[in-house]
mmCIF file of C-alpha atoms in Angstrom:
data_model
loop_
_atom_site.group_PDB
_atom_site.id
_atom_site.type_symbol
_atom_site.label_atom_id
_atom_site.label_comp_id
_atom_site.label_asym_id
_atom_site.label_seq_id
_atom_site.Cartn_x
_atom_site.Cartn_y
_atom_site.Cartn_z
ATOM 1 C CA UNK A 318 -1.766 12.410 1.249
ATOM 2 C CA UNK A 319 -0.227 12.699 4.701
ATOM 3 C CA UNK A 320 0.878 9.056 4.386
ATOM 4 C CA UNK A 321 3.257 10.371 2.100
ATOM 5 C CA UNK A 322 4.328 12.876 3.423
ATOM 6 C CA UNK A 323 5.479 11.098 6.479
ATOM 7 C CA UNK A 324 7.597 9.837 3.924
ATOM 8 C CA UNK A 325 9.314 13.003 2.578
ATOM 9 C CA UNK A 326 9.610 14.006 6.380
ATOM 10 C CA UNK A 327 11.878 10.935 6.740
ATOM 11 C CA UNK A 328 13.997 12.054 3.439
ATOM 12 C CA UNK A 329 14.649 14.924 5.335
ATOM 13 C CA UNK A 330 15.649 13.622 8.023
ATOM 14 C CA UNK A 331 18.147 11.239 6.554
ATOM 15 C CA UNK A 332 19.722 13.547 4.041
ATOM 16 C CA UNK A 333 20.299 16.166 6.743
ATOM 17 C CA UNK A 334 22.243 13.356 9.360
ATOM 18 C CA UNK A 335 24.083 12.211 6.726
ATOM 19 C CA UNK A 336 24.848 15.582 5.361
ATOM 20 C CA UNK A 337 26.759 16.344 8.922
ATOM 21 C CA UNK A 338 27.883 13.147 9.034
ATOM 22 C CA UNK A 339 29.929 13.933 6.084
ATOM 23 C CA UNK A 340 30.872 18.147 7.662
ATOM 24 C CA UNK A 341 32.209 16.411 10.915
ATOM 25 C CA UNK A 342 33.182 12.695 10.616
ATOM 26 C CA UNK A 343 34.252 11.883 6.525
ATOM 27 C CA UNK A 344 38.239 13.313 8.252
ATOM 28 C CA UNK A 345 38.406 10.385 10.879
ATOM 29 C CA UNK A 346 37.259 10.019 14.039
ATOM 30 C CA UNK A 347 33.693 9.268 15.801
ATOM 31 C CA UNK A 348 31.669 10.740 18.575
ATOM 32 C CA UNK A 349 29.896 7.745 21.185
ATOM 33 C CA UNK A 350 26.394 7.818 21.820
ATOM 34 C CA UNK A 351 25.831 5.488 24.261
ATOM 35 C CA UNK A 352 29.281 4.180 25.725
ATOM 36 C CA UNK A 353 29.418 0.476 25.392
ATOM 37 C CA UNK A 354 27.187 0.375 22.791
ATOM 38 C CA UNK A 355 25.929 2.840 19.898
ATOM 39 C CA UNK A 356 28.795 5.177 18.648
ATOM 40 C CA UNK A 357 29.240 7.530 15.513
ATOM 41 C CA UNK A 358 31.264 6.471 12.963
ATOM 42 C CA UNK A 359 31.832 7.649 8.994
ATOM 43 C CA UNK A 360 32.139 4.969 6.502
ATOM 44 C CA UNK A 361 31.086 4.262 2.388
ATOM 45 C CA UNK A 362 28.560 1.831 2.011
ATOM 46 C CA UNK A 363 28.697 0.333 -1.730
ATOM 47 C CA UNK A 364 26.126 -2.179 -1.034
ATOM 48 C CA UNK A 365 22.504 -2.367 -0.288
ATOM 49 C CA UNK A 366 21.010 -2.221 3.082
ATOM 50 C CA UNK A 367 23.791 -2.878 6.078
ATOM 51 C CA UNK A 368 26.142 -3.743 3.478
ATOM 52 C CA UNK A 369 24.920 -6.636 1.475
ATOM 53 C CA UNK A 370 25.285 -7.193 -2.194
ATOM 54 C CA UNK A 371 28.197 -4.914 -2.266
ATOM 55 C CA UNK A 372 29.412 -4.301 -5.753
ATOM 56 C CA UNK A 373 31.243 -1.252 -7.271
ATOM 57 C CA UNK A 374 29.059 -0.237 -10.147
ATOM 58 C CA UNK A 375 26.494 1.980 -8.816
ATOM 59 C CA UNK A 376 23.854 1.427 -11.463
ATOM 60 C CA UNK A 377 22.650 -2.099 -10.985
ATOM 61 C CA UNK A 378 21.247 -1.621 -7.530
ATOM 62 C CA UNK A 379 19.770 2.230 -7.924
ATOM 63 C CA UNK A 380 17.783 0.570 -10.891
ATOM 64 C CA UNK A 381 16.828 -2.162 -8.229
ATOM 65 C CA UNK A 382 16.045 0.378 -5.597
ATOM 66 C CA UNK A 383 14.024 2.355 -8.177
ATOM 67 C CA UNK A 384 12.278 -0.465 -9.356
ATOM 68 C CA UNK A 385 11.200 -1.172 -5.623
ATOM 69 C CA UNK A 386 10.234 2.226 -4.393
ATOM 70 C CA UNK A 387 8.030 2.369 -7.362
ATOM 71 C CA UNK A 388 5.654 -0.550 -6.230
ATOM 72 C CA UNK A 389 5.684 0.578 -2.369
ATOM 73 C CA UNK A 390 4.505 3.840 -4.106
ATOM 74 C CA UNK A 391 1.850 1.921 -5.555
ATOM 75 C CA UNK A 392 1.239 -0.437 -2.955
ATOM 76 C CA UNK A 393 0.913 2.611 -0.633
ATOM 77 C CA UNK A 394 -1.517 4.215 -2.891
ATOM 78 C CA UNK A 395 -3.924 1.440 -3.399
ATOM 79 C CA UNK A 396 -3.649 0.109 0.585
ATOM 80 C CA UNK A 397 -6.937 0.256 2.823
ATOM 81 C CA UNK A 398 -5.096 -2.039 5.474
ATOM 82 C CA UNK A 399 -5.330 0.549 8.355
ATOM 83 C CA UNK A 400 -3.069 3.145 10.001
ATOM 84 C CA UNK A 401 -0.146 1.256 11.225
ATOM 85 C CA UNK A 402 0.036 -1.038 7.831
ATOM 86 C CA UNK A 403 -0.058 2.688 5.723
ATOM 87 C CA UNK A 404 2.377 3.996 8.266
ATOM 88 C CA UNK A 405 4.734 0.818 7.655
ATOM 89 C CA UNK A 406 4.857 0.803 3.892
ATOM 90 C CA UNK A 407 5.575 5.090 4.121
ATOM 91 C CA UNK A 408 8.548 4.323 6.391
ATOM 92 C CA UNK A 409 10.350 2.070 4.508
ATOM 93 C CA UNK A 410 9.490 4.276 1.015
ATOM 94 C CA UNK A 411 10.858 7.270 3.055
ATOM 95 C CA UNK A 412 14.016 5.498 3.967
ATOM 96 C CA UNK A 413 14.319 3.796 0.074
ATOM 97 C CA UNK A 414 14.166 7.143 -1.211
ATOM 98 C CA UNK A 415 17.152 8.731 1.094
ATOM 99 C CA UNK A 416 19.240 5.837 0.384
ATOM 100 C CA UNK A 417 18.603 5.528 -3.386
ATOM 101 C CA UNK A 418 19.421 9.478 -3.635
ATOM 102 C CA UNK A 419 22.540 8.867 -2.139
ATOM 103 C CA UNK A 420 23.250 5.836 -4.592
ATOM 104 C CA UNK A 421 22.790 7.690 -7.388
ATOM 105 C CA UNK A 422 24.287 10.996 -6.622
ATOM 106 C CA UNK A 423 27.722 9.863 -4.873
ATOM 107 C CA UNK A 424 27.597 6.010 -6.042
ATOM 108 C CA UNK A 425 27.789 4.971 -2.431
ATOM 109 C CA UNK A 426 25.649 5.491 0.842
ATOM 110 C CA UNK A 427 26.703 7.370 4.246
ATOM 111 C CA UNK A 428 26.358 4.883 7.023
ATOM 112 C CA UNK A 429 27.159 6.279 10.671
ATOM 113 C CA UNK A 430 25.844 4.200 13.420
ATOM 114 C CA UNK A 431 28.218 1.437 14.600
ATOM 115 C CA UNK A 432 26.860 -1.139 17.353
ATOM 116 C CA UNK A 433 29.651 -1.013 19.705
ATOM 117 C CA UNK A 434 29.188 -4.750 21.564
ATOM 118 C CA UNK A 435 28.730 -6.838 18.774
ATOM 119 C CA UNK A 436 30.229 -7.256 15.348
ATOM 120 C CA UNK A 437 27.358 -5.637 12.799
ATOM 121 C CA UNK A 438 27.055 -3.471 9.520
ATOM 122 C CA UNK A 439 27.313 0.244 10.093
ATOM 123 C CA UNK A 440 23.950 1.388 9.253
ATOM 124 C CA UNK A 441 22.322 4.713 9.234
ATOM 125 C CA UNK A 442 19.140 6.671 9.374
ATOM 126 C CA UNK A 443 17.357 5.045 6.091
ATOM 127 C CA UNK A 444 17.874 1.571 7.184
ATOM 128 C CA UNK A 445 16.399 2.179 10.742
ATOM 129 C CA UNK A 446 12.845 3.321 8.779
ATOM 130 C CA UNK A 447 13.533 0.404 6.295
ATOM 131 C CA UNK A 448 13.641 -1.983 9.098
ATOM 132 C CA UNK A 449 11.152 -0.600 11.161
ATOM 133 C CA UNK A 450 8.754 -0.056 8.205
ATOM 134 C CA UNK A 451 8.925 -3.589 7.303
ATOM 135 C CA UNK A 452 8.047 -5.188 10.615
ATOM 136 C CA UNK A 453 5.346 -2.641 11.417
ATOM 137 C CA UNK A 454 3.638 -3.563 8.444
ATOM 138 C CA UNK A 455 4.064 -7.377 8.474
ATOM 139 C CA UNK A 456 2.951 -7.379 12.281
ATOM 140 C CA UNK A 457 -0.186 -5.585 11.304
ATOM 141 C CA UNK A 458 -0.939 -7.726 8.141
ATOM 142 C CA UNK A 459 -0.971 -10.719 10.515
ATOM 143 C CA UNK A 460 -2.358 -9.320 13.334
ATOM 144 C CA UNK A 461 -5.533 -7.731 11.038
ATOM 145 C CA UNK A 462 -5.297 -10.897 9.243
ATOM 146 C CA UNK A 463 -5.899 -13.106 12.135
ATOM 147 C CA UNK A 464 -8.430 -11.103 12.930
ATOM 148 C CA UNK A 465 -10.467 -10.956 9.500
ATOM 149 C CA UNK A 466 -9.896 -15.240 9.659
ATOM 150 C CA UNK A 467 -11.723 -15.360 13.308
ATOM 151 C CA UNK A 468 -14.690 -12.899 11.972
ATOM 152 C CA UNK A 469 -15.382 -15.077 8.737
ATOM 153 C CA UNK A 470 -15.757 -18.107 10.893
ATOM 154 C CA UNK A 471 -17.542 -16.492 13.476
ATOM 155 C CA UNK A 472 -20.128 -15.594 10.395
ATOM 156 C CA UNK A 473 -20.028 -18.617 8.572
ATOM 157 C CA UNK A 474 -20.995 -20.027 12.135
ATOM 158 C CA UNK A 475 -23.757 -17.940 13.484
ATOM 159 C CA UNK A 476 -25.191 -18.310 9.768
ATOM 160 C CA UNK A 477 -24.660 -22.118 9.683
ATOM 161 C CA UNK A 478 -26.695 -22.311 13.226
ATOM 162 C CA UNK A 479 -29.423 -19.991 11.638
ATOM 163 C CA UNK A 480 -30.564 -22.214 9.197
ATOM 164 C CA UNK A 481 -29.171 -25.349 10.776
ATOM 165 C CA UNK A 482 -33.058 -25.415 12.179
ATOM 166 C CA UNK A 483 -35.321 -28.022 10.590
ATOM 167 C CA UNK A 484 -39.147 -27.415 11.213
ATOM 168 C CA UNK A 485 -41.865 -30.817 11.164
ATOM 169 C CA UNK A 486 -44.835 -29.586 10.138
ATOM 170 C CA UNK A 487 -48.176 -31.783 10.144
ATOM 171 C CA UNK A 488 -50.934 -31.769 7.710
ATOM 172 C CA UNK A 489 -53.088 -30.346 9.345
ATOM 173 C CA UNK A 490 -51.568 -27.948 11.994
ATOM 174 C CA UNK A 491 -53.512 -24.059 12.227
ATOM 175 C CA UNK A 492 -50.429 -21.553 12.708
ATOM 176 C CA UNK A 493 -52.982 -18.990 13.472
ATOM 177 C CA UNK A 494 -53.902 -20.723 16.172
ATOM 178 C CA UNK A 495 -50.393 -20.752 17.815
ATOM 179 C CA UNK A 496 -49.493 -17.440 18.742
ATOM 180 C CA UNK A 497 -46.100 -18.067 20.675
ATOM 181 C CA UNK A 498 -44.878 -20.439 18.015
ATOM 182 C CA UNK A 499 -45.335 -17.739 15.644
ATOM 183 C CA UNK A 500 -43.621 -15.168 17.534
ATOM 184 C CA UNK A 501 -40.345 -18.072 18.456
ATOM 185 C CA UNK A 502 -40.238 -19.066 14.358
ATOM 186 C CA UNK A 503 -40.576 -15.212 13.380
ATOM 187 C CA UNK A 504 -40.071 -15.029 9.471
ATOM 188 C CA UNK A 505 -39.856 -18.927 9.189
ATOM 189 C CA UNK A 506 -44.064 -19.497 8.948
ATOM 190 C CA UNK A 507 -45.075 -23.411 8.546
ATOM 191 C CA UNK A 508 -46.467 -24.519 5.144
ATOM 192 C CA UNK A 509 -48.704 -27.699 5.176
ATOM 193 C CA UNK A 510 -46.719 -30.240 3.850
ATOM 194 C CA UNK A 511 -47.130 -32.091 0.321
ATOM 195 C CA UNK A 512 -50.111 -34.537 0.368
ATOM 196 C CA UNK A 513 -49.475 -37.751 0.181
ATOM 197 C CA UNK A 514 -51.845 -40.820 -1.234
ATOM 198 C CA UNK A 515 -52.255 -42.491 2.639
ATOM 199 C CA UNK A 516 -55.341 -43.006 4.835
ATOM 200 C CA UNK A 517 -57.425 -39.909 5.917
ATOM 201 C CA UNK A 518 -56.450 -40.658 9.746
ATOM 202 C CA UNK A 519 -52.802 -40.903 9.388
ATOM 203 C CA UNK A 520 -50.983 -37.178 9.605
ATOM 204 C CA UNK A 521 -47.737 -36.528 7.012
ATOM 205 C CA UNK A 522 -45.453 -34.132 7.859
ATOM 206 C CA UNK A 523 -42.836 -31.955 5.933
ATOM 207 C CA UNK A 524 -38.861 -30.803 6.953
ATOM 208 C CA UNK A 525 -37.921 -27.633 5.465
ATOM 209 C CA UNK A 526 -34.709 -25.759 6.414
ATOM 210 C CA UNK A 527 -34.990 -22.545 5.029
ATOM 211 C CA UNK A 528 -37.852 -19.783 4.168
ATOM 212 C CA UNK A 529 -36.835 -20.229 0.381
ATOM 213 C CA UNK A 530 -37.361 -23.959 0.595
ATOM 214 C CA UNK A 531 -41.007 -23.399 2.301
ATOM 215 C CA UNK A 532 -42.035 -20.900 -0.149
ATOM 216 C CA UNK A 533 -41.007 -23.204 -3.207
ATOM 217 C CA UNK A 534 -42.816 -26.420 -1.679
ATOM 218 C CA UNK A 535 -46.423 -24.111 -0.770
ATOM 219 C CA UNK A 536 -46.117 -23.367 -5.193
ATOM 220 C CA UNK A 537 -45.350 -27.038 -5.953
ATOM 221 C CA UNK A 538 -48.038 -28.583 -3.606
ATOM 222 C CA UNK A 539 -50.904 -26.485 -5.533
ATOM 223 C CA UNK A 540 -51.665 -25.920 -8.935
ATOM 224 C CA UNK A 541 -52.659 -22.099 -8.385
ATOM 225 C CA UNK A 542 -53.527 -22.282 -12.147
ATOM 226 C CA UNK A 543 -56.564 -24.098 -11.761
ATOM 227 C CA UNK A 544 -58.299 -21.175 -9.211
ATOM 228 C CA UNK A 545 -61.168 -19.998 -10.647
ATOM 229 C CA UNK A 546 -60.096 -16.089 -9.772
ATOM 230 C CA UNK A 547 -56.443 -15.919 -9.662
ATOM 231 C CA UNK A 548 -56.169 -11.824 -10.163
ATOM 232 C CA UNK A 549 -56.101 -11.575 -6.662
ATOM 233 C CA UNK A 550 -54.151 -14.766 -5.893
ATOM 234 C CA UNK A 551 -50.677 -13.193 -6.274
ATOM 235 C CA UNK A 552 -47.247 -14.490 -4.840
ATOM 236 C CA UNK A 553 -47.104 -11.935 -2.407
ATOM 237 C CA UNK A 554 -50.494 -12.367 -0.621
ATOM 238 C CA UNK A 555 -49.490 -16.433 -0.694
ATOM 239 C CA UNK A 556 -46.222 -15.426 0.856
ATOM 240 C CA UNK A 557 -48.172 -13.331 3.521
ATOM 241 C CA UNK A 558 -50.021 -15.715 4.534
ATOM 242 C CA UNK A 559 -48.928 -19.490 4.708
ATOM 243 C CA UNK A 560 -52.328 -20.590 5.683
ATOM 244 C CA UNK A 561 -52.864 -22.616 2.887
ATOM 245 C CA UNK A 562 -56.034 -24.443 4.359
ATOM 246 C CA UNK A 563 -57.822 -20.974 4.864
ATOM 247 C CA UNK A 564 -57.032 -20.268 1.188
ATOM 248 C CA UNK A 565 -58.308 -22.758 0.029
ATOM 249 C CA UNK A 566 -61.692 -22.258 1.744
ATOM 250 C CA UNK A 567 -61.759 -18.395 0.470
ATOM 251 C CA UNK A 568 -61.677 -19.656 -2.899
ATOM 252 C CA UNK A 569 -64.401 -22.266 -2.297
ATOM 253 C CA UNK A 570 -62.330 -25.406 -2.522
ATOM 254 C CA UNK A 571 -61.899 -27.743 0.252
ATOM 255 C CA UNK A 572 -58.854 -29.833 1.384
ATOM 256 C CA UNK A 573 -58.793 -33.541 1.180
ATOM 257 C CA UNK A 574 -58.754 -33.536 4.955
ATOM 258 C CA UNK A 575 -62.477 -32.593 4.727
#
C-alpha cells in the first residue's frame, strides 16, 4: 500500500538527519536555524517522546514502542476513515519506527532540534511525524464524525416526516375516481376501512400510517377464504389494486353499503 509507504519514506528521512546529526554535531557545538528561535543541537534522549519516562534500561520502552507500532500497523490496515485519517495513523507509524530503531540499536534516541525562546525537550524528526500524525488523525475522526452524526439525523428525520403522514379514509370513498389524490399519495393507495356494526347512513373511517399497515388491515377486513374462485384472487393483484368495493362486485358479492 502507498499508505505505508509514506511511512518507510519518513524512516528514511529520520534515520538519515539523525545519521548527520551524529557526523557533525555528537563533538559539541550547534548550527541555528532560525535565530531567536529553532537551532541545531546534539543530545541523548533515554526517554520516550521529548524526553518523558526517561529510564536507563533500554528494553522496557522498545517493548512498549513495539507493542504500539504493532496496533497502528493494524489499525492502519483495517482503516476506511478517509485520506487524511490513513495519512495520520502512517505518520506517526513512520516516526515510531525511526525512533524505536534507534532505541534498540544505540539504547538511546538522537534528538537535534532545540526551541530557542522557550524552555522545551529537544526533539527531532520522529517526534515532529508523531505529533503531527496524531492530531491529523484525531481532527479528522471528529471532523468525519460530526459529520456522519448530522447525516444520521438528517435520515432519521426525512424518514420520520415520511411516514409521519396519517391518511382518513371513509367507507365508501372511489380512489379511482380521484385522479390527483392518487398521483399526491403515490404508493400510499386508500383501503376502505374495517366495517363497523353502525347505521347504513353514518360513514366510518380508518387512520393508517404506513403502506404495510394498509395492506395488513385490506387482509383482516375480508375473509378472502370464503371467495368462491380464489385461484385468481392472489396477494399481488389485491395489492395492485386497493379497490376493494370493485372486487367485491367482480366476484359477485356486494358490500353492506348496498
Amino acid at each position: 500500500m502507498l499508505i505505508f509507504a509514506f511511512s518507510a519514506l519518513i524512516v528514511l528521512v529520520d534515520q538519515l538527519f539523525k545519521h548527520w546529526i551524529v557526523l557533525t554535531l555528537s563533538a559539541g557545538g550547534d548550527r541555528v536555524l532560525i535565530p531567536g528561535v529553532l537551532r541545531l543541537v546534539y543530545a541523548e534522549n533515554f526517554g520516550a517522546a521529548f524526553g518523558i519516562f526517561a529510564t536507563g534500561n533500554r528494553w522496557p520502552l522498545a517493548a512498549v514502542m513495539l507493542v504500539a507500532i504493532i496496533v497502528l500497523v493494524i489499525i492502519l490496515r483495517r482503516y476506511n476513515g478517509g485520506f487524511w485519517g490513513s495519512l495520520g495513523l502512517a505518520a506517526a507509524l513512520g516516526g515510531g519506527i525511526g525512533n524505536l530503531i534507534d532505541r534498540v540499536w544505540n539504547g538511546y534516541v538522537v534528538d537535534m532540534f532545540e526551541v530557542m525562546f522557550i524552555n522545551f525537550a529537544i526533539f527531532n524528526v520522529a517526534d515532529i511525524f508523531i505529533t503531527l500524525g496524531a492530531i491529523t488523525f484525531f481532527v479528522h475522526f471528529i471532523v468525519t464524525s460530526g459529520k456522519g452524526k448530522k447525516a444520521e439525523d438528517s435520515l432519521a428525520s426525512n424518514g420520520a416526516d415520511s411516514f409521519s403522514q396519517q391518511i382518513d379514509i371513509p367507507l365508501d370513498y372511489d380512489y379511482d375516481d380521484d385522479p390527483e389524490l392518487r398521483d399526491m399519495l403515490s404508493d400510499t393507495q386508500p383501503i376502505p376501512g374495517h366495517i363497523q356494526a353502525q347505521s347504513h347512513d353514518v360513514i366510518n373511517t380508518q387512520t393508517y400510517d404506513t403502506t404495510d399497515e394498509i395492506r395488513d388491515a385490506s387482509f383482516d377486513a375480508f375473509d378472502l377464504e370464503g371467495f368462491a374462485d380464489t385461484q385468481s384472487l392472489t396477494e399481488t393483484n389485491i395489492l395492485e389494486d386497493y379497490d376493494l368495493e370493485k372486487m367485491l362486485r367482480e366476484y359477485g358479492l356486494e358490500s353492506d353499503e348496498d
